Amino acid sequence: MSLYQMQKFLFDINRDPAVQQRFLVERTQVLSVYDLTLEERDAIIAGDIGLLYVLGANGQLLMHYAALLGMEWSAYIAAMREGVRKYGPVRAGLYSMTTGLEEKVADV
Amino acid sequence: MSLVFAGIVSHAPGITGRAQMGDAGIVQEFHSAFRSLGERLAESRPDALVVVSAEHFANFFMNNMPAFAVGMADHYEGPIEDPAWLGIARTKVPGDAKLSLRLIREIMQTVDVAYAEEWKFDHGIMVPLHFLTPRYDVPVIPVNINCQGPPLTPLHRAWAFGEAIRRAADSLPQRIALVGAGGISHWPATPDSGRINEAWDREFLASWAANDKAAMLSYTDEATYRDAGQGGFEIRAFIAVAAAARGRGTVQHYRPIPIFAVGCTVAAMNIGE
C-alpha cells in the first residue's frame, strides 16, 4: 500500500495550494499522515525525483510535482534517468523506462 | 437540438508549455491547425462544448476512480498546474450545471457515470480550450474516461459511452459540440518522453477516420502498452467521439513533435445520422 500512499501525497500536494504552503514549512508533519516506507519518506523530503520515479510514482503525478519544485523540463527528464542509473529499473507502475540511459529521445 | 460538431485533438502539456523549445515553423503549423479547428467549432454555433479527456489526477485518484465522470457545475477553474510551466494563465471557465444535469440523466440510462460538482482542469482540458475557445466564451462540460489507473475503462465501454453522449445530445434543445482530447502513442512524463510510434498512430487515425468500430476496439491494453506506451490508453477519448459522431473523419494535422511528447493531432468528424 505504500506506493499508493506516496502517490496520494503527490495527488494532494499537486492539487491543493494549502498543502503546498504547509509542506514548505513543515515537511515531516505533512508527511506524517501518509503510511510511507522510510525510503519513500526520505525521497520526498530530499526532493529526489529520480528515486520517486524508480519507486513507481505515476509520471503524471511526478511530472507536476517536479514542476512544483521548480524543475525545468530537461532537469526533470535528467533526474529520472539519473534515478534509474543510481537505483536500477523502475520497480512498479506503468511508467517504466524503455529507452537507453544515454538516449535523448527529444534532445533533452 | 443535437450534436453539431465533433473533433479530436492532442492535449499534451508541452504543446503550450514547451512551445519555445520546438522548431518554430513546425510548431506554428500545428498551432494554426489547432486554432482553425476552433474556428470551425465556433461556426457550428455551439451552446456548450463537451470535452472528453483523459485527466491526470487533477480530480480523480485511486481512492475512488470512476470509469466515467461528467462535470456538473456552473464554472470550473484551471489549469491546476503551475501556469508558467503550462504556458496558460489560470482562469475561471464557464460551465452549465443545468445542461450537465440533463445530459447526465440521459447518459445514465445506459452508462453508469459519476458526476462532479467540482472539477479542476488540468492540461488535458486546458490545452484544447487554449486553442479552440481561447476567450473561454463557450460553456464547457468536462468529461473524464479513466485512462490512468488500472483497471482501465474497457474500449467497448468507451464506445457505449460515446453512443450515450450522442443520444443525450440529440434529446436536448441545445447545440452540443464534442471534442475528444488525448494522445495516440506516447510515453509521457518518463525519460522516454518524445518516443512516438508514428506507424501505430497513423493506423489508429485511419481506423478513426473510417469510423471502423471493430478496428478501434481490437486493441488490447497489453498490446497498446507495448506498442504505444501508457499514453496510448487515451485512445478511449477518440473512440468515444467516433461513437458519438457516427460519421467519417478528416485528419487536418498529424505530425510527431518529440519535444511535445506526442504525434500532434487535429481532426474533425462529420456528424452522421
Short mmCIF file of N, CA and C in Angstrom, two decimals, chain A residues 7 10 14 49-50 52-54 56-67 73 75-81 84 90 92 94-99 105-106 108, chain B residues 11-14 18 56-57 81 85 123 148 185-196 228-232 234 258-262:
data_model
loop_
_atom_site.label_atom_id
_atom_site.label_comp_id
_atom_site.label_asym_id
_atom_site.label_seq_id
_atom_site.Cartn_x
_atom_site.Cartn_y
_atom_site.Cartn_z
N GLN A 7 1.79 8.10 -3.72
CA GLN A 7 1.09 8.77 -4.81
C GLN A 7 -0.05 9.63 -4.28
N LEU A 10 1.42 12.86 -3.43
CA LEU A 10 1.66 13.66 -4.64
C LEU A 10 0.36 14.25 -5.17
N ASN A 14 -0.18 18.25 -5.29
CA ASN A 14 -0.30 18.82 -6.64
C ASN A 14 -1.56 19.67 -6.78
N ILE A 49 13.59 13.21 -7.20
CA ILE A 49 12.65 12.83 -8.26
C ILE A 49 13.04 11.49 -8.88
N GLY A 50 14.35 11.27 -9.02
CA GLY A 50 14.82 10.02 -9.62
C GLY A 50 14.41 8.80 -8.83
N LEU A 52 11.88 8.67 -6.59
CA LEU A 52 10.41 8.56 -6.62
C LEU A 52 9.96 7.90 -7.92
N TYR A 53 10.66 8.23 -9.01
CA TYR A 53 10.35 7.61 -10.30
C TYR A 53 10.62 6.10 -10.25
N VAL A 54 11.78 5.74 -9.73
CA VAL A 54 12.15 4.31 -9.65
C VAL A 54 11.19 3.55 -8.72
N GLY A 56 8.17 3.93 -8.52
CA GLY A 56 6.92 3.62 -9.23
C GLY A 56 5.91 4.75 -9.28
N ALA A 57 6.30 5.95 -8.89
CA ALA A 57 5.34 7.06 -8.94
C ALA A 57 4.82 7.24 -10.36
N ASN A 58 3.53 7.37 -10.49
CA ASN A 58 2.92 7.61 -11.79
C ASN A 58 3.49 8.92 -12.36
N GLY A 59 3.94 8.87 -13.61
CA GLY A 59 4.60 10.03 -14.20
C GLY A 59 3.74 11.28 -14.23
N GLN A 60 2.45 11.10 -14.33
CA GLN A 60 1.57 12.27 -14.39
C GLN A 60 1.52 12.99 -13.05
N LEU A 61 1.70 12.23 -11.97
CA LEU A 61 1.80 12.85 -10.65
C LEU A 61 3.18 13.44 -10.44
N LEU A 62 4.19 12.69 -10.86
CA LEU A 62 5.57 13.10 -10.61
C LEU A 62 5.95 14.33 -11.43
N MET A 63 5.46 14.37 -12.67
CA MET A 63 5.77 15.50 -13.57
C MET A 63 5.29 16.82 -12.96
N HIS A 64 4.08 16.80 -12.42
CA HIS A 64 3.53 18.02 -11.84
C HIS A 64 4.23 18.37 -10.53
N TYR A 65 4.61 17.34 -9.80
CA TYR A 65 5.32 17.58 -8.55
C TYR A 65 6.70 18.20 -8.83
N ALA A 66 7.37 17.68 -9.86
CA ALA A 66 8.68 18.22 -10.23
C ALA A 66 8.55 19.69 -10.64
N ALA A 67 7.48 19.99 -11.37
CA ALA A 67 7.25 21.40 -11.77
C ALA A 67 7.02 22.27 -10.54
N TRP A 73 12.01 21.31 -17.54
CA TRP A 73 11.69 20.05 -18.20
C TRP A 73 12.92 19.16 -18.38
N ALA A 75 15.68 19.18 -16.76
CA ALA A 75 16.18 18.72 -15.46
C ALA A 75 15.33 17.57 -14.93
N TYR A 76 14.03 17.65 -15.17
CA TYR A 76 13.12 16.57 -14.75
C TYR A 76 13.45 15.26 -15.47
N ILE A 77 13.62 15.36 -16.79
CA ILE A 77 13.96 14.16 -17.57
C ILE A 77 15.31 13.60 -17.10
N ALA A 78 16.27 14.49 -16.89
CA ALA A 78 17.61 14.05 -16.46
C ALA A 78 17.54 13.40 -15.07
N ALA A 79 16.70 13.94 -14.20
CA ALA A 79 16.58 13.39 -12.84
C ALA A 79 16.05 11.96 -12.87
N MET A 80 15.10 11.70 -13.76
CA MET A 80 14.57 10.33 -13.85
C MET A 80 15.63 9.37 -14.39
N ARG A 81 16.35 9.80 -15.41
CA ARG A 81 17.44 8.95 -15.95
C ARG A 81 18.49 8.69 -14.87
N VAL A 84 17.34 6.03 -12.48
CA VAL A 84 17.49 4.66 -12.99
C VAL A 84 18.96 4.24 -12.95
N VAL A 90 12.80 0.88 -12.87
CA VAL A 90 11.55 1.23 -12.18
C VAL A 90 10.94 -0.04 -11.59
N ALA A 92 7.83 -0.50 -10.04
CA ALA A 92 6.38 -0.72 -10.05
C ALA A 92 5.72 0.29 -10.97
N LEU A 94 3.26 1.86 -14.23
CA LEU A 94 3.16 1.84 -15.69
C LEU A 94 4.20 2.71 -16.39
N TYR A 95 4.98 3.46 -15.62
CA TYR A 95 5.81 4.49 -16.23
C TYR A 95 7.29 4.10 -16.29
N SER A 96 7.53 2.83 -16.66
CA SER A 96 8.90 2.36 -16.72
C SER A 96 9.65 3.01 -17.88
N MET A 97 10.96 2.89 -17.84
CA MET A 97 11.80 3.48 -18.89
C MET A 97 12.07 2.43 -19.95
N THR A 98 11.81 2.75 -21.23
CA THR A 98 12.01 1.78 -22.30
C THR A 98 13.18 2.16 -23.20
N THR A 99 13.74 3.33 -22.96
CA THR A 99 14.85 3.77 -23.80
C THR A 99 16.16 3.63 -23.02
N VAL A 105 15.73 11.18 -26.23
CA VAL A 105 14.69 10.96 -27.23
C VAL A 105 14.28 12.26 -27.91
N ALA A 106 14.07 13.31 -27.13
CA ALA A 106 13.63 14.58 -27.71
C ALA A 106 14.74 15.63 -27.54
N VAL A 108 16.56 16.13 -25.07
CA VAL A 108 16.71 16.65 -23.70
C VAL A 108 17.02 15.49 -22.77
N HIS B 11 -3.51 16.86 -26.38
CA HIS B 11 -3.63 17.75 -25.23
C HIS B 11 -2.35 17.81 -24.37
N ALA B 12 -1.25 17.33 -24.92
CA ALA B 12 -0.01 17.24 -24.13
C ALA B 12 0.43 18.62 -23.63
N PRO B 13 0.92 18.68 -22.39
CA PRO B 13 1.27 19.99 -21.81
C PRO B 13 2.41 20.70 -22.54
N GLY B 14 3.28 19.95 -23.21
CA GLY B 14 4.37 20.57 -23.94
C GLY B 14 3.89 21.44 -25.09
N ARG B 18 6.07 23.96 -23.68
CA ARG B 18 7.41 23.86 -24.28
C ARG B 18 7.39 24.33 -25.73
N HIS B 56 -5.40 13.66 -15.48
CA HIS B 56 -4.17 13.10 -14.91
C HIS B 56 -4.12 13.41 -13.43
N PHE B 57 -5.09 12.88 -12.70
CA PHE B 57 -5.12 13.00 -11.24
C PHE B 57 -5.29 14.45 -10.77
N GLU B 81 -2.03 22.98 -12.92
CA GLU B 81 -0.57 23.05 -12.95
C GLU B 81 -0.10 24.49 -12.78
N TRP B 85 4.54 26.97 -16.01
CA TRP B 85 5.01 25.68 -16.53
C TRP B 85 4.19 25.25 -17.75
N HIS B 123 -4.00 20.03 -17.86
CA HIS B 123 -3.67 20.28 -19.27
C HIS B 123 -4.58 19.50 -20.22
N GLN B 148 -5.87 6.19 -16.74
CA GLN B 148 -4.68 6.32 -15.91
C GLN B 148 -4.47 5.18 -14.91
N SER B 185 -0.06 7.23 -29.65
CA SER B 185 1.08 6.62 -28.95
C SER B 185 1.91 7.69 -28.26
N HIS B 186 2.25 7.52 -27.04
CA HIS B 186 3.27 8.34 -26.41
C HIS B 186 3.65 7.78 -25.05
N TRP B 187 4.81 8.19 -24.60
CA TRP B 187 5.38 7.73 -23.34
C TRP B 187 5.64 8.96 -22.46
N PRO B 188 4.56 9.63 -22.07
CA PRO B 188 4.74 10.94 -21.44
C PRO B 188 5.32 10.84 -20.04
N ALA B 189 5.91 11.94 -19.62
CA ALA B 189 6.34 12.10 -18.22
C ALA B 189 7.33 11.03 -17.78
N THR B 190 8.05 10.47 -18.73
CA THR B 190 9.10 9.49 -18.44
C THR B 190 10.36 9.92 -19.19
N PRO B 191 11.49 9.26 -18.95
CA PRO B 191 12.68 9.59 -19.75
C PRO B 191 12.46 9.28 -21.24
N ASP B 192 11.42 8.50 -21.56
CA ASP B 192 11.09 8.16 -22.95
C ASP B 192 10.31 9.27 -23.64
N SER B 193 9.96 10.30 -22.91
CA SER B 193 9.12 11.37 -23.47
C SER B 193 9.69 11.85 -24.80
N GLY B 194 8.88 11.78 -25.82
CA GLY B 194 9.35 12.12 -27.17
C GLY B 194 9.36 10.91 -28.08
N ARG B 195 9.32 9.71 -27.46
CA ARG B 195 9.18 8.49 -28.26
C ARG B 195 7.75 8.45 -28.80
N ILE B 196 7.62 8.24 -30.09
CA ILE B 196 6.31 8.23 -30.75
C ILE B 196 6.32 7.11 -31.78
N ALA B 228 2.43 1.41 -27.89
CA ALA B 228 2.05 2.84 -27.90
C ALA B 228 2.24 3.50 -26.54
N GLY B 229 2.78 2.74 -25.59
CA GLY B 229 3.06 3.33 -24.28
C GLY B 229 1.81 3.56 -23.45
N GLN B 230 2.05 3.98 -22.20
CA GLN B 230 0.90 4.22 -21.32
C GLN B 230 0.02 5.36 -21.81
N GLY B 231 0.62 6.26 -22.60
CA GLY B 231 -0.17 7.35 -23.18
C GLY B 231 -1.16 6.86 -24.21
N GLY B 232 -0.88 5.72 -24.81
CA GLY B 232 -1.78 5.15 -25.82
C GLY B 232 -3.14 4.77 -25.26
N GLU B 234 -5.07 6.55 -23.93
CA GLU B 234 -6.01 7.67 -24.12
C GLU B 234 -6.82 7.59 -25.41
N PRO B 258 8.51 15.54 -31.12
CA PRO B 258 9.05 14.87 -29.92
C PRO B 258 9.10 15.75 -28.67
N ILE B 259 9.45 17.02 -28.82
CA ILE B 259 9.55 17.85 -27.61
C ILE B 259 8.17 18.06 -26.97
N PHE B 260 7.11 17.85 -27.74
CA PHE B 260 5.76 17.89 -27.19
C PHE B 260 5.31 16.49 -26.72
N ALA B 261 6.16 15.50 -26.96
CA ALA B 261 5.94 14.13 -26.46
C ALA B 261 4.82 13.38 -27.16
N VAL B 262 4.35 13.86 -28.29
CA VAL B 262 3.18 13.21 -28.88
C VAL B 262 3.11 13.50 -30.38
#
